[in-house]
Amino acid sequence: MTDVAKVIPLRPSATHTGKSEASRSRESVTGAERDIREQSQRRHPSGVPSAADHGGESTFVDAARSAIVDQIASAAEFFRRRVSGDYEVDEFGFDPHFADNVVMPMLRPLFEKWFRVEVSGIENIPLTGGALVVANHAGVIPLDGLMTSVAVHDHHPAHRPLRMLAADMAFEMPVVGGLARKAGHTLACNPDAERLLNDGEVAAVFPEGFKGIGKPFSERYKLQRFGRGGFVSAAMRTGVPIIPCSIVGSEEIYPKIGDLTTLARVLGLPYFPVTPLFPHLGPLGLVPLPSKWYIEFGKPIVTDTFESGAADDPMVLFEVTDHVRETIQQTLYRLLAKRRNVFLG
């Protein structure tokens, strides 16, 4: 018995060492935790971990830093070109560099976040060459034209600028007139329209004019007269297609329920609108309601198949004008039938 004990030594028990294996394991874990805490304390004396200790936060910070750096670089390049004169302006005052870097970024938040515009039929605008977009007009303040310009610039494969033909008043207003010229817009007259179309530009006209944007809310989406067909004449003389454009959503941004005609006459305005929020809430009432918008570009109506002299025939002009108007009206009805909610779409 004694010999076996000498050959196989007895395993020490807790009574021999004073500590079990479980105790030693707990001490080991506790020591490791203490080491981690000491290392963390040395790295972050304040006790707050940095973004580098969290992969997601680090990625977010890096992305934000990169975005800021890109914006600063872009702004620096913009000012360098403006100061050095490294940009072009055409005969109408259109400044593409200014439009792409100032005007479009100002309008995109309204287009993408506020009105959440959905665009369809953009492929009906040709990749090259002239075209005349003809659209309905509404909303008290003509934001529909600006949103249509963003739709064409950002959604068309060739990112073509939309050269709007606007009323004289737009160019007589301080600041606004200069911005309109730099953005590429010009007077709504046949000579300017024909020059743009002959140069291969995409122009836009809103034949309802002030009758459209100033009509009461009770007549929303009911098209007003399209005039004498001057836009059809310009398209025929230049042989460019007419693109009917239907805009849903613009009627609800400033619901016009009244008109202060005397005040409008004093101020030299075509109308002075009263809406549920304006002028009662002052400047706050100028914030447009966030209606959901749809802009659809219809199939082109060709004009280069008409006989020579058709552009001077009142009956032909009336027939084509009525066809364009009816196309836009029926498209509006179809889009409205699909819409379930003014603000949610």
XYZ file of C-alpha atoms in Angstrom:
345
model
C 0.000 0.000 0.000
C 2.846 2.297 0.850
C 4.587 1.476 -2.441
C 1.527 2.439 -4.493
C 1.304 5.782 -2.763
C 4.877 6.514 -3.608
C 4.370 5.680 -7.312
C 1.035 7.539 -7.758
C 1.127 10.814 -5.847
C -2.186 11.906 -4.401
C -3.913 14.877 -6.109
C -3.874 17.859 -3.795
C -7.283 18.779 -2.463
C -8.746 22.100 -1.506
C -7.728 21.499 2.041
C -4.107 21.134 0.979
C -3.934 24.294 -1.225
C -6.636 26.462 0.350
C -8.220 27.169 -3.154
C -10.208 25.062 -5.610
C -9.753 25.071 -9.418
C -12.995 27.063 -9.774
C -11.597 29.729 -7.489
C -8.382 29.944 -9.463
C -10.421 30.211 -12.724
C -12.510 33.072 -11.289
C -9.356 34.879 -10.206
C -7.943 34.470 -13.721
C -11.090 35.951 -15.335
C -11.180 38.773 -12.794
C -7.564 39.593 -13.498
C -8.203 39.661 -17.256
C -11.142 42.007 -16.798
C -9.021 44.239 -14.597
C -6.330 44.375 -17.287
C -8.922 45.333 -19.936
C -10.311 48.093 -17.738
C -6.827 49.436 -17.045
C -6.003 49.476 -20.761
C -9.327 51.208 -21.558
C -8.666 53.772 -18.815
C -5.239 54.520 -20.273
C -6.776 55.015 -23.760
C -9.806 57.012 -22.561
C -9.050 58.850 -19.269
C -12.541 60.388 -19.384
C -14.137 56.961 -19.475
C -15.879 57.677 -22.839
C -14.835 55.359 -25.705
C -13.939 56.906 -29.063
C -15.687 56.193 -32.372
C -12.689 54.063 -33.365
C -13.771 51.463 -30.775
C -17.099 51.041 -32.587
C -16.960 49.995 -36.243
C -20.353 51.486 -37.155
C -19.645 54.838 -35.536
C -16.210 54.965 -37.116
C -17.683 54.309 -40.554
C -20.302 57.028 -40.046
C -17.703 59.567 -38.895
C -15.425 58.719 -41.819
C -18.309 59.084 -44.292
C -19.357 62.406 -42.784
C -15.777 63.677 -42.836
C -15.394 62.591 -46.466
C -18.666 64.317 -47.430
C -17.563 67.563 -45.761
C -14.192 67.421 -47.492
C -15.909 66.843 -50.858
C -18.262 69.781 -50.278
C -15.386 72.076 -49.360
C -13.430 70.977 -52.425
C -16.484 71.465 -54.645
C -17.144 74.929 -53.210
C -13.500 75.899 -53.674
C -13.573 74.718 -57.296
C -16.829 76.651 -57.881
C -15.382 79.909 -56.550
C -12.140 79.362 -58.448
C -14.034 79.075 -61.728
C -16.252 82.079 -60.931
C -13.262 84.265 -60.034
C -11.184 83.165 -63.025
C -14.099 83.464 -65.451
C -13.840 79.800 -66.421
C -17.499 79.456 -67.437
C -19.723 80.298 -70.398
C -22.906 82.337 -70.747
C -25.055 82.145 -73.873
C -26.908 84.970 -75.643
C -29.941 84.566 -73.346
C -27.848 84.865 -70.191
C -27.899 81.122 -69.455
C -25.021 80.168 -67.161
C -24.886 76.334 -66.953
C -22.127 76.367 -64.332
C -24.196 78.596 -62.041
C -27.414 76.661 -62.731
C -25.865 73.267 -61.924
C -24.045 74.398 -58.793
C -26.443 76.949 -57.284
C -29.957 76.835 -58.747
C -30.438 73.049 -58.909
C -29.089 72.371 -55.380
C -31.520 75.020 -54.084
C -34.502 73.326 -55.738
C -33.697 69.654 -55.106
C -34.765 69.557 -51.421
C -38.230 70.790 -52.447
C -38.359 68.306 -55.327
C -37.077 65.246 -53.457
C -38.049 65.752 -49.807
C -40.975 68.176 -49.664
C -43.055 67.365 -52.747
C -41.528 63.872 -53.304
C -42.025 64.240 -57.056
C -42.493 61.085 -59.126
C -41.541 61.431 -62.802
C -42.719 59.262 -65.680
C -42.430 59.387 -69.465
C -39.085 61.200 -69.381
C -37.965 59.014 -72.291
C -40.394 60.940 -74.517
C -38.033 63.913 -74.447
C -35.438 63.321 -77.195
C -31.794 62.775 -76.282
C -30.709 65.501 -78.694
C -32.321 68.245 -80.726
C -35.089 70.681 -79.998
C -38.372 69.895 -78.289
C -41.194 71.969 -76.794
C -42.671 70.847 -73.477
C -46.221 72.164 -72.944
C -47.609 71.864 -69.399
C -50.556 72.845 -67.220
C -49.941 75.707 -64.806
C -51.204 76.128 -61.235
C -50.334 76.840 -57.628
C -50.517 80.663 -57.086
C -46.691 80.788 -57.162
C -45.274 79.032 -60.266
C -43.246 76.374 -58.483
C -44.507 73.821 -61.009
C -42.186 75.234 -63.656
C -39.187 74.990 -61.335
C -40.015 71.411 -60.339
C -40.414 70.458 -64.002
C -36.957 71.860 -64.732
C -35.484 69.669 -61.972
C -37.358 66.644 -63.341
C -35.869 67.078 -66.814
C -32.354 67.926 -65.610
C -32.050 65.130 -63.032
C -34.128 62.324 -64.586
C -33.381 62.649 -68.295
C -30.507 60.382 -69.428
C -28.742 63.365 -71.015
C -29.510 65.691 -68.039
C -30.821 68.307 -70.434
C -31.577 71.823 -69.166
C -35.187 72.946 -69.515
C -35.393 76.471 -70.936
C -38.677 77.896 -69.670
C -40.554 80.638 -71.516
C -41.832 82.933 -68.742
C -43.925 86.079 -68.429
C -42.327 89.544 -68.457
C -43.030 89.981 -64.745
C -40.556 87.252 -63.829
C -37.693 89.225 -65.379
C -38.789 92.580 -63.981
C -38.505 91.434 -60.362
C -35.209 92.238 -58.605
C -32.961 89.219 -57.916
C -35.558 86.828 -59.372
C -35.063 88.175 -62.895
C -31.282 87.727 -62.748
C -31.591 84.198 -61.352
C -34.121 83.299 -64.042
C -31.760 84.441 -66.793
C -28.821 82.548 -65.284
C -30.990 79.428 -64.986
C -31.627 79.575 -68.736
C -35.130 80.998 -68.957
C -36.343 83.742 -71.267
C -39.420 85.681 -72.369
C -42.489 83.819 -73.566
C -42.445 85.206 -77.099
C -42.207 83.485 -80.458
C -38.843 84.964 -81.557
C -37.068 83.730 -78.391
C -38.878 80.382 -78.538
C -37.908 79.788 -82.148
C -34.261 80.724 -81.510
C -34.051 78.259 -78.632
C -35.720 75.464 -80.587
C -33.568 76.082 -83.669
C -30.515 75.811 -81.417
C -31.632 72.317 -80.364
C -32.776 73.248 -76.847
C -35.655 71.798 -74.831
C -37.996 74.702 -74.129
C -41.093 74.737 -71.933
C -44.243 76.818 -72.138
C -47.261 77.116 -69.824
C -50.050 78.407 -72.095
C -52.548 79.046 -69.269
C -50.295 81.811 -67.904
C -51.647 83.824 -64.975
C -55.134 82.421 -65.612
C -53.802 79.029 -64.584
C -51.732 79.820 -61.517
C -54.256 82.384 -60.252
C -57.472 80.371 -60.598
C -59.465 79.552 -57.447
C -59.081 76.221 -55.678
C -62.609 75.259 -56.674
C -61.449 75.073 -60.316
C -58.344 72.987 -59.669
C -57.157 70.740 -62.509
C -59.577 72.345 -64.959
C -57.408 73.733 -67.742
C -57.921 77.344 -68.798
C -57.676 78.631 -72.368
C -54.410 77.935 -74.181
C -54.335 81.241 -76.042
C -54.062 81.504 -79.797
C -51.609 78.672 -80.322
C -48.430 80.703 -80.526
C -46.432 77.809 -79.060
C -47.741 75.488 -81.794
C -46.649 77.982 -84.416
C -43.117 78.104 -82.960
C -42.912 74.288 -82.918
C -44.131 74.034 -86.517
C -41.727 76.654 -87.814
C -38.788 74.814 -86.251
C -40.106 71.286 -86.879
C -39.647 70.123 -83.284
C -41.981 67.728 -81.424
C -44.446 68.960 -78.790
C -44.276 67.049 -75.497
C -47.505 67.311 -73.464
C -46.713 67.470 -69.734
C -49.243 66.880 -66.944
C -48.491 67.982 -63.371
C -50.522 66.775 -60.389
C -49.879 68.169 -56.901
C -49.200 71.802 -57.687
C -52.849 72.835 -57.219
C -52.743 72.041 -53.487
C -49.604 73.890 -52.363
C -51.453 77.210 -51.917
C -55.232 76.603 -52.044
C -56.581 79.934 -53.282
C -59.905 80.701 -51.603
C -60.027 84.460 -52.216
C -58.465 87.389 -54.045
C -57.821 90.929 -52.784
C -58.300 92.597 -56.152
C -57.923 96.183 -54.927
C -54.616 95.442 -53.221
C -53.452 93.538 -56.309
C -54.238 96.559 -58.486
C -52.314 98.887 -56.166
C -49.291 96.586 -56.172
C -49.444 96.001 -59.912
C -50.036 92.257 -59.534
C -52.384 90.062 -61.562
C -53.941 88.872 -58.271
C -53.310 88.939 -54.515
C -54.256 85.500 -53.202
C -55.958 84.576 -49.961
C -55.280 81.023 -48.789
C -56.115 79.206 -45.538
C -52.681 80.290 -44.228
C -51.913 83.537 -46.080
C -51.935 86.415 -45.273
C -53.271 85.438 -41.822
C -50.001 83.781 -40.724
C -47.706 86.287 -42.411
C -44.439 84.846 -43.808
C -45.290 81.429 -42.347
C -48.240 81.326 -44.704
C -45.814 81.388 -47.659
C -44.585 77.876 -46.856
C -46.139 75.591 -49.503
C -48.171 72.625 -48.289
C -46.283 69.319 -48.798
C -48.554 67.779 -51.418
C -47.432 64.675 -53.282
C -46.514 65.469 -56.908
C -46.618 63.495 -60.160
C -45.130 64.792 -63.410
C -45.818 62.813 -66.579
C -44.376 63.593 -70.011
C -46.641 62.328 -72.799
C -45.821 60.942 -76.199
C -44.437 63.482 -78.680
C -46.771 65.192 -81.109
C -44.791 65.631 -84.319
C -44.967 68.905 -86.213
C -42.570 68.335 -89.110
C -45.208 66.505 -91.179
C -47.411 69.550 -91.739
C -47.374 71.331 -95.080
C -45.472 74.563 -95.449
C -47.567 77.493 -94.382
C -49.446 75.478 -91.758
C -47.861 77.635 -89.049
C -49.828 80.589 -90.421
C -53.161 78.776 -90.735
C -55.400 79.666 -87.731
C -57.523 76.541 -88.156
C -54.522 74.215 -88.112
C -53.087 76.013 -85.086
C -56.401 75.775 -83.259
C -56.740 72.053 -84.042
C -53.249 71.173 -82.799
C -53.575 73.441 -79.744
C -56.860 71.782 -78.807
C -55.298 68.343 -79.256
C -52.413 69.214 -76.912
C -54.797 70.701 -74.336
C -57.110 67.682 -74.409
C -54.163 65.295 -74.058
C -52.945 67.091 -70.933
C -56.481 67.292 -69.468
C -57.185 63.587 -69.916
C -53.813 62.674 -68.423
C -54.588 64.860 -65.392
C -57.876 63.041 -64.879
C -56.126 59.677 -65.111
C -53.417 60.651 -62.605
C -56.016 62.086 -60.229
C -58.053 58.884 -60.401
C -55.014 56.902 -59.254
C -54.199 59.288 -56.400
C -55.717 58.315 -53.045
C -54.447 61.128 -50.865
C -53.321 64.692 -51.592
C -50.310 64.464 -49.270
C -49.471 60.748 -49.324
C -50.214 59.984 -52.958
